[in-house]
Short mmCIF file of C-alpha atoms in Angstrom, two decimals:
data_model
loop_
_atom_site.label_atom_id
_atom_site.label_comp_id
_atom_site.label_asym_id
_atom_site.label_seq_id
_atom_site.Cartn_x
_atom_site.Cartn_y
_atom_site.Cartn_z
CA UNK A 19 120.24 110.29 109.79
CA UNK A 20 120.25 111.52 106.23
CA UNK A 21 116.98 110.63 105.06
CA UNK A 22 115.87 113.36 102.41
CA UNK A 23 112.39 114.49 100.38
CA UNK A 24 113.83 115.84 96.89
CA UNK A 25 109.82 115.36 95.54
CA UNK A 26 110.23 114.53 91.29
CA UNK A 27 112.35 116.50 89.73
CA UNK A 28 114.48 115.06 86.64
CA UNK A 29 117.09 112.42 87.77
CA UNK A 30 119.87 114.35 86.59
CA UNK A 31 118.97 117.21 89.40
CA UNK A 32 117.69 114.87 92.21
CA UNK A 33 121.78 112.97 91.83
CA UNK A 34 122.92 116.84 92.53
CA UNK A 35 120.26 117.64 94.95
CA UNK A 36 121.39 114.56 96.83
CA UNK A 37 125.24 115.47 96.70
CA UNK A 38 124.85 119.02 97.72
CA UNK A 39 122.18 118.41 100.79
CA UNK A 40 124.52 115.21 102.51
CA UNK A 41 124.40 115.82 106.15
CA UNK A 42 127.18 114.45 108.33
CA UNK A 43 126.69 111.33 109.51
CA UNK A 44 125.15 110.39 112.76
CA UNK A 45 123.58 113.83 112.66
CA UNK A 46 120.53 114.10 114.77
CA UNK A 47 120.18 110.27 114.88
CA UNK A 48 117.65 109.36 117.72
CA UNK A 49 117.45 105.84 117.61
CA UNK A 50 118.86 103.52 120.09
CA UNK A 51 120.59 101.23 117.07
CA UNK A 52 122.83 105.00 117.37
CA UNK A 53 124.46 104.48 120.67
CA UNK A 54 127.94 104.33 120.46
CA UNK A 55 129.78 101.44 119.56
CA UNK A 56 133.23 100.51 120.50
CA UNK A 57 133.98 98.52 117.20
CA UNK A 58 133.97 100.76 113.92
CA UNK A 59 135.49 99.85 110.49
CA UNK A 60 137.77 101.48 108.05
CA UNK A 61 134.67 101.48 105.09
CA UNK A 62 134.49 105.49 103.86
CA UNK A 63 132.17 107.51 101.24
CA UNK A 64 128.96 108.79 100.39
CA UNK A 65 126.35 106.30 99.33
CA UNK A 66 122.92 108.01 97.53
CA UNK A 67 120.24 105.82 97.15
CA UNK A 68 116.15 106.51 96.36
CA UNK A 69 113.40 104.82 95.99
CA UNK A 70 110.45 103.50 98.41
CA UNK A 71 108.81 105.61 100.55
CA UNK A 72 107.38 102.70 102.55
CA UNK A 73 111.23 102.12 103.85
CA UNK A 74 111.29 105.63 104.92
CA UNK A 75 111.42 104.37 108.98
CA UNK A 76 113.53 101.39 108.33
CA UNK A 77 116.09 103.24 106.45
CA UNK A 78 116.01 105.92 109.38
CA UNK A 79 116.90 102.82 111.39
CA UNK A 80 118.96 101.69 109.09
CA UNK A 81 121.09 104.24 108.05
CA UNK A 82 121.77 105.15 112.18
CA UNK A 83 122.96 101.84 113.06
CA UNK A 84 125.37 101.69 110.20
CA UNK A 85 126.77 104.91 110.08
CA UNK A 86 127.65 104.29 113.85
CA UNK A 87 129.81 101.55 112.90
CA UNK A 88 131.05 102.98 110.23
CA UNK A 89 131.47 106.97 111.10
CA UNK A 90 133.09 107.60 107.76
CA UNK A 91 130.28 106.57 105.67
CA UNK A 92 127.38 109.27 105.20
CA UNK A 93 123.89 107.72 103.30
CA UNK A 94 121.17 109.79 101.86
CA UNK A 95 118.43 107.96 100.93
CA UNK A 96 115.42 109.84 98.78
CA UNK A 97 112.22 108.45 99.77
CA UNK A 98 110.88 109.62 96.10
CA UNK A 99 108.38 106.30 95.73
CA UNK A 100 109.40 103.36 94.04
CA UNK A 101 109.09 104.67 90.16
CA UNK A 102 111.36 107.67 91.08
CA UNK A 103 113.61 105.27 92.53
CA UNK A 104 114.16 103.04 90.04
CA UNK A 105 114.53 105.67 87.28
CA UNK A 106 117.15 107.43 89.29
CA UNK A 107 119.34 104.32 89.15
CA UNK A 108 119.38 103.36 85.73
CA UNK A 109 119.72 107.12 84.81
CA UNK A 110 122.83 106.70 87.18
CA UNK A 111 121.76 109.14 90.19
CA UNK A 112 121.67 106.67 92.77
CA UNK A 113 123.98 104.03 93.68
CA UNK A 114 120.66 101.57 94.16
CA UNK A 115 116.88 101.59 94.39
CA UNK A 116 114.11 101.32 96.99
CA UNK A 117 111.56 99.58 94.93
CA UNK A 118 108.23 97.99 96.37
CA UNK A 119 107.72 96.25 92.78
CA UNK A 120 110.67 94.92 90.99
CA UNK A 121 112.24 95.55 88.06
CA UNK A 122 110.28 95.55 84.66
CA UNK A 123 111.27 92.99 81.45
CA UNK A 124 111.59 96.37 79.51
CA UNK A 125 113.79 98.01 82.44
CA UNK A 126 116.12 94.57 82.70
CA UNK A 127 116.45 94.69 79.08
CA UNK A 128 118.35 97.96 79.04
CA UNK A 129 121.37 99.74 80.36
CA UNK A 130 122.39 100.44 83.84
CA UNK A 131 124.30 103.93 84.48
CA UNK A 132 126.03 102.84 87.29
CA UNK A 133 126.66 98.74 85.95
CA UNK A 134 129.55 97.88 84.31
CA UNK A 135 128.53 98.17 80.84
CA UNK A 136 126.75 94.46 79.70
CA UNK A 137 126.01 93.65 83.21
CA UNK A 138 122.49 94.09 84.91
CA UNK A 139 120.64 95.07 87.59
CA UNK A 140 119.20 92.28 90.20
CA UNK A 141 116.33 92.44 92.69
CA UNK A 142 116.74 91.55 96.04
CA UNK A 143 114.14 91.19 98.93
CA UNK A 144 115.20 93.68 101.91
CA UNK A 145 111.56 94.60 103.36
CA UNK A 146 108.59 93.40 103.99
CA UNK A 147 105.20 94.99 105.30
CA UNK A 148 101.71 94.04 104.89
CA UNK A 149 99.88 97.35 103.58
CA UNK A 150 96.84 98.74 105.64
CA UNK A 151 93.48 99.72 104.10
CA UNK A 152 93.38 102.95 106.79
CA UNK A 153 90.39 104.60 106.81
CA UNK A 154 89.15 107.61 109.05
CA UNK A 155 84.87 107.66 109.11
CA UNK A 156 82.84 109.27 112.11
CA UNK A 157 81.55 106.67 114.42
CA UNK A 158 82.81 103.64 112.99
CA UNK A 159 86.09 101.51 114.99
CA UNK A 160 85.98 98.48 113.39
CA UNK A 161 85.84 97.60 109.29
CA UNK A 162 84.80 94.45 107.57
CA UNK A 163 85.93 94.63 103.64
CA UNK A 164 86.40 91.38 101.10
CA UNK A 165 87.99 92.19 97.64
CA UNK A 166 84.67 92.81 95.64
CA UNK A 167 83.50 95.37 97.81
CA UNK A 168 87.44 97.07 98.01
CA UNK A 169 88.16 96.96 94.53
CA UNK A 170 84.41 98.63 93.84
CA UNK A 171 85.34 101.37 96.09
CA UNK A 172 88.56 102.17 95.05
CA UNK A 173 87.51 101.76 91.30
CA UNK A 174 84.33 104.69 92.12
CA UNK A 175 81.71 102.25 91.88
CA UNK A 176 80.57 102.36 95.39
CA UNK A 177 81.03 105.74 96.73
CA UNK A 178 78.65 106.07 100.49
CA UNK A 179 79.65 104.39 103.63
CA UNK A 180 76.30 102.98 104.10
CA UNK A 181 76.25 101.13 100.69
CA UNK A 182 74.63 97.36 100.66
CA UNK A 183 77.68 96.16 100.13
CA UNK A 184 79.17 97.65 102.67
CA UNK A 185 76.52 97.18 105.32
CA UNK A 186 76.15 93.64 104.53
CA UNK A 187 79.69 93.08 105.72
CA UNK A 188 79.65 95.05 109.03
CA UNK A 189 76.02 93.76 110.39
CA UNK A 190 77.19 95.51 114.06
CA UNK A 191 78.61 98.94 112.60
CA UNK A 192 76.53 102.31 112.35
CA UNK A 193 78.09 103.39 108.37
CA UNK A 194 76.52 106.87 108.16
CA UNK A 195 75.42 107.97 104.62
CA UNK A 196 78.70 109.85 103.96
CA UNK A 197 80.46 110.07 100.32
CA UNK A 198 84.04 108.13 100.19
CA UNK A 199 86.82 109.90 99.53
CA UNK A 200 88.85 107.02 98.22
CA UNK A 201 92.69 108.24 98.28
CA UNK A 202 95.77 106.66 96.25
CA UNK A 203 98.99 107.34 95.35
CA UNK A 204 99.74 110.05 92.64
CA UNK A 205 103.02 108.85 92.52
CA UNK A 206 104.65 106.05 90.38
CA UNK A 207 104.03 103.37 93.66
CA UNK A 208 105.81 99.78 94.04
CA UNK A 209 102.29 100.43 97.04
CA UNK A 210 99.53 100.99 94.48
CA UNK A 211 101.00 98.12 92.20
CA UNK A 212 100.74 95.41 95.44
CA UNK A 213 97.28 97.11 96.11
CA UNK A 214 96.28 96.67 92.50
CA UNK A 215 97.97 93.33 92.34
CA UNK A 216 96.36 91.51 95.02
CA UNK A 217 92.13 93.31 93.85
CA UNK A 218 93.36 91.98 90.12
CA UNK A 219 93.84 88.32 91.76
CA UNK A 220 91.27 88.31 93.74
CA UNK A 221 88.50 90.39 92.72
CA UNK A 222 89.25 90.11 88.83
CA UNK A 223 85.84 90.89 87.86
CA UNK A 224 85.66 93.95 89.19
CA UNK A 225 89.89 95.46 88.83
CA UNK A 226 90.05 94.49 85.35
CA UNK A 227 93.48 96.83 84.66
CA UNK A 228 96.56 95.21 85.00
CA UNK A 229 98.35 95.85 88.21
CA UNK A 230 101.04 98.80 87.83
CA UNK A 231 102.86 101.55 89.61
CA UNK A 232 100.72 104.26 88.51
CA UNK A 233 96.85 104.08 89.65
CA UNK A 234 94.59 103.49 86.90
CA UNK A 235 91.28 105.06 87.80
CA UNK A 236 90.35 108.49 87.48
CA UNK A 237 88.50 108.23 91.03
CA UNK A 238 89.31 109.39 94.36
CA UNK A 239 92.11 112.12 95.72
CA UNK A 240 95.66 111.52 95.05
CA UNK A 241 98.28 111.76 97.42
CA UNK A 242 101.84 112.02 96.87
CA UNK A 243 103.74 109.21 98.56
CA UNK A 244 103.08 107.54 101.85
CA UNK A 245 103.04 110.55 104.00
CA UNK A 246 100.49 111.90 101.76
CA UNK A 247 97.89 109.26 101.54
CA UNK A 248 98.20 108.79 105.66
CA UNK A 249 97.94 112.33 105.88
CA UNK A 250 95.00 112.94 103.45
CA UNK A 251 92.94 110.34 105.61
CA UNK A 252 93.89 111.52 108.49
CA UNK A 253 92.27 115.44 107.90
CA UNK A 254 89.89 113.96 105.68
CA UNK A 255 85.81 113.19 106.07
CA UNK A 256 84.67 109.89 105.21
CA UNK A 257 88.21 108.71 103.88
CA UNK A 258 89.83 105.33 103.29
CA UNK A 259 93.45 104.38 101.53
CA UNK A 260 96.26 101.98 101.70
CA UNK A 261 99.93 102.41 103.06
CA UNK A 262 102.05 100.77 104.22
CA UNK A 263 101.44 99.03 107.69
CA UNK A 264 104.28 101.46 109.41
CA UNK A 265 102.13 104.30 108.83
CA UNK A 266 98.79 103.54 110.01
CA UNK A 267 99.46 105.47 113.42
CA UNK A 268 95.53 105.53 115.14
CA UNK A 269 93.77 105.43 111.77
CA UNK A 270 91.01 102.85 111.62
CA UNK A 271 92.43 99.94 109.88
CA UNK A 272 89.75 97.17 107.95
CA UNK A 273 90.06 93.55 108.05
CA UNK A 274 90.14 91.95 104.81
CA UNK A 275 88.25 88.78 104.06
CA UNK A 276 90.67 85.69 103.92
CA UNK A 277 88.80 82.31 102.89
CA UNK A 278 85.89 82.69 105.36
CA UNK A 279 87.43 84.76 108.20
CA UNK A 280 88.06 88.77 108.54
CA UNK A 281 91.75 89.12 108.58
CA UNK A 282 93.97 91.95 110.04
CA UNK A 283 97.33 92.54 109.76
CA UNK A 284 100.42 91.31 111.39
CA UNK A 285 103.60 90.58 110.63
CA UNK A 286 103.75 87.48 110.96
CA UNK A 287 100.90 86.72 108.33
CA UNK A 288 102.64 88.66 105.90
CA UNK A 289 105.73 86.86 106.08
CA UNK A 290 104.37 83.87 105.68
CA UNK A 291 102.81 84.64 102.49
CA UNK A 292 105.80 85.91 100.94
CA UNK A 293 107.44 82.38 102.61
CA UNK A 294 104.63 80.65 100.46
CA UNK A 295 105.67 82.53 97.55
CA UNK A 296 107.86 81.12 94.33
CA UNK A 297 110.46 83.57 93.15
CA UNK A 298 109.40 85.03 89.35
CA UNK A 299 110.16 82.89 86.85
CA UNK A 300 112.40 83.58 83.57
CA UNK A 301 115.06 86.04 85.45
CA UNK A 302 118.38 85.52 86.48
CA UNK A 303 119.71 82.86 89.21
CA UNK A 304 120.56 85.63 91.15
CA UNK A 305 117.60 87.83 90.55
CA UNK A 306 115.16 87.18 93.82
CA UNK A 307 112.27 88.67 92.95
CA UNK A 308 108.98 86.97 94.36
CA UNK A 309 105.65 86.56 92.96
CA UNK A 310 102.76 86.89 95.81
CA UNK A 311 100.38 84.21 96.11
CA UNK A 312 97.28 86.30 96.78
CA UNK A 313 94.92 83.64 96.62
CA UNK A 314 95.58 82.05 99.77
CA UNK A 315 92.36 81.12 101.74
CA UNK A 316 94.09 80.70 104.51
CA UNK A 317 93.14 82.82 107.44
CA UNK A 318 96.76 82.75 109.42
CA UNK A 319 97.96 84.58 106.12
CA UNK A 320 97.82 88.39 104.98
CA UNK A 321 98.31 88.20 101.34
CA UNK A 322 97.66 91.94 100.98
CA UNK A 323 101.63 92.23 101.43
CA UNK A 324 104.60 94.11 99.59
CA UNK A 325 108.03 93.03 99.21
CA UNK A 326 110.72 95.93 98.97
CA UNK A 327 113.57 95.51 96.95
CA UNK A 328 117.09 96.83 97.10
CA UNK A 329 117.70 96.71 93.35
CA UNK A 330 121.67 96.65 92.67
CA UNK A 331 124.04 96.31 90.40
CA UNK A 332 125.83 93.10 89.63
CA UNK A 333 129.12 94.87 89.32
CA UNK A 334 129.42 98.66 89.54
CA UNK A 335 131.76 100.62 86.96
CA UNK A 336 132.71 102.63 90.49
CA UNK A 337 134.33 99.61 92.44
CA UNK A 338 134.13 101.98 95.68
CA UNK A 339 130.14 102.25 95.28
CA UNK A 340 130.28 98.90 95.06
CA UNK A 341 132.15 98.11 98.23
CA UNK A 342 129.72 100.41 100.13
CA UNK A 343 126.67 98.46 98.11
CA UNK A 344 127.88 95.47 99.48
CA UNK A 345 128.23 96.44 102.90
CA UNK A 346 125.16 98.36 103.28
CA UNK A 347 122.65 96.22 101.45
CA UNK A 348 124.48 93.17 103.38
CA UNK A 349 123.61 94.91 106.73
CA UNK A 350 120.21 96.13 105.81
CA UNK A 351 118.90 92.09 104.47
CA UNK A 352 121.22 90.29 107.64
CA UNK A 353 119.55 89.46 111.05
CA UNK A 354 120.37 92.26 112.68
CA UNK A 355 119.44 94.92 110.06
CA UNK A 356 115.53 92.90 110.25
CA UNK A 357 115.64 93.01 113.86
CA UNK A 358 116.20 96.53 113.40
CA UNK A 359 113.41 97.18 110.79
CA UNK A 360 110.90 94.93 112.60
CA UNK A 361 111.41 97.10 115.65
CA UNK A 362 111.77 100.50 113.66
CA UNK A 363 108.87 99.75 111.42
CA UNK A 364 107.02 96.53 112.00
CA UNK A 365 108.06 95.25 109.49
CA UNK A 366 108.16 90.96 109.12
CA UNK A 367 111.76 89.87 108.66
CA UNK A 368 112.86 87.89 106.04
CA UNK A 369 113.31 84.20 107.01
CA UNK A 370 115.91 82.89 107.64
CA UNK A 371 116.21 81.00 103.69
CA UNK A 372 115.91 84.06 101.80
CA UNK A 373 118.23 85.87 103.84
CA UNK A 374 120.88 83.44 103.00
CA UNK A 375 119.65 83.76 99.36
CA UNK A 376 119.82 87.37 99.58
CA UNK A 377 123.35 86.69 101.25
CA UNK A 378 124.89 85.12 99.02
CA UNK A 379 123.92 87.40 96.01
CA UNK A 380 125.34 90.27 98.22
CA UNK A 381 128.68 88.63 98.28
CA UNK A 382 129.09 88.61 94.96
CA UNK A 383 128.25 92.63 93.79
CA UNK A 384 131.46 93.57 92.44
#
């Protein structure tokens, strides 16, 4: 499975790092979505894409179970983070983006490399994951946190584990005096703007900045992508951060405070926040991008949730990219593609409306 690490160079040389590294497909897939299949289709090319590191194992799943139904097809998919992603497609180096945030006013409002000129860009839900505050501190299991007392640390205004704050939350847990190391993306993160989002709604007080892919604080360790974060944690002392749920391995992952209850993650909370969710209003009919209710007191919900995108053209000036668009981001949203990134990477499929939404914008890519 072609799933490559260029890092952040300029667009221009991650589009030709991506065409001179493709790997054959099926190469070294693993997965059980790669066991042969006795029905294969005539669809051929190479199909780059970038974007969202937080899709990293459901593209690995992905990008198996399609190539073995379609053997002629090789897909290399960048997991650069979600700012990367985006730029790489409108500068035209990537056929369509991984983005956990979607597409800006100011990005909509320009050109598209690989759009037919005067057409646009649309976003459309593929992926959803609640992120995990991880955290990795000697001799404590378990981890209360409400917004306040999140946002406070991540912002540098709380920086021991056996803070007031802290301890008045976890009555049971023995927080030793150690300094947080508070780690965040360094990246442009679709992540970091869903972490920020959700502390801006509900701890507004304290995150005053307004919620974007790029952290705001100058507090903590950065960490480039997902991998980095989990792995900064991991060989860290007296660390906490937030990835997405996929990638919490054995770290120690807090409960946040929903209405009056400690809530942890599962997929089924998360999707049914996003279910609760209205679309963004002022975009296209066809645009589906969603804005999170993060207020939600209700304890069967995780509102600390991301939504990735596949962000496509509407009609591509290269009718063959389109075709394999079509095809691919049609498999990736369908039932089976969610089966196959709810079982690749936990992550909570899209219901059953929204992928008929998502559907039926698919159909009509050009």
């Amino acid at each position: 499975m072609n799933i490559k690490r260029f890092g952040r160079p300029a667009v221009v040389a991650v589009a030709a790092a991506i065409a001179l590294t493709s790997c054959a497909a099926n190469e070294g897939a693993t997965s059980p979505a790669a066991e042969p299949s006795e029905e294969t289709s005539a669809l051929a090319g190479t199909l780059n894409a970038a974007g969202a590191s937080s899709q990293g194992a459901a593209q690995e799943a992905w990008v198996a179970s399609f190539q073995t139904t379609n053997p002629d097809v090789t897909i290399n998919y960048d997991p650069s983070g979600s700012g990367a992603g985006r730029e790489t497609f409108i500068a035209g180096g990537a056929a369509f983006a991984g983005s956990d945030s979607y597409l800006k006013d100011e990005e909509l409002a320009g050109e598209f490399a690989m759009c037919v000129p005067g057409t646009s860009a649309v976003d459309l839900p593929v992926y959803i994951s609640p992120i995990a505050v991880i955290f990795n501190v000697d001799g404590v299991d378990e981890l209360n946190l409400d917004a306040d007392t999140l946002a406070k640390i991540f912002k540098g205004d709380i920086t021991v584990w056996n803070d007031p704050a802290i301890a008045a939350l976890n009555a049971d847990a023995k927080l030793p005096a150690t300094n947080i190391t508070a780690v965040h993306r360094s990246d442009d993160s679709g992540t970091t703007k869903n972490f920020a989002d959700y502390l801006n709604q509900v701890a507004p007080s304290v995150w005053t900045e307004k919620p974007a892919d790029a952290f705001p604080f100058q507090t903590g360790e950065g960490a480039q992508g997902t991998s980095g974060v989990v792995d900064a944690v991991t060989n860290g002392v007296g660390t906490i951060g937030y990835a997405d749920a996929s990638r919490a391995g054995d770290l120690g992952v807090a409960k946040i405070k929903v209405g009056d209850e400690f809530v942890g993650y599962t997929a089924e909370a998360a999707a049914a926040v996003v279910d609760g969710s209205p679309l963004v209003e002022g975009r296209a009919a066809n645009d589906l991008a969603i804005e999170l209710d993060r207020k939600t007191t209700d304890p069967t919900h995780y509102p600390l949730v991301l939504v990735s995108y596949a962000i496509v053209c509407t009609e591509y000036a290269d009718a063959e990219q389109g075709e394999l668009v079509k095809n691919y981001v049609g498999f990736m949203a369908s039932e089976e593609g969610q089966t196959e990134a709810a079982a690749s990477a936990g992550a909570a499929p899209l219901s059953s409306e929204l992928q008929a939404k998502v559907a039926e914008v698919v159909a009509s890519i050009k």
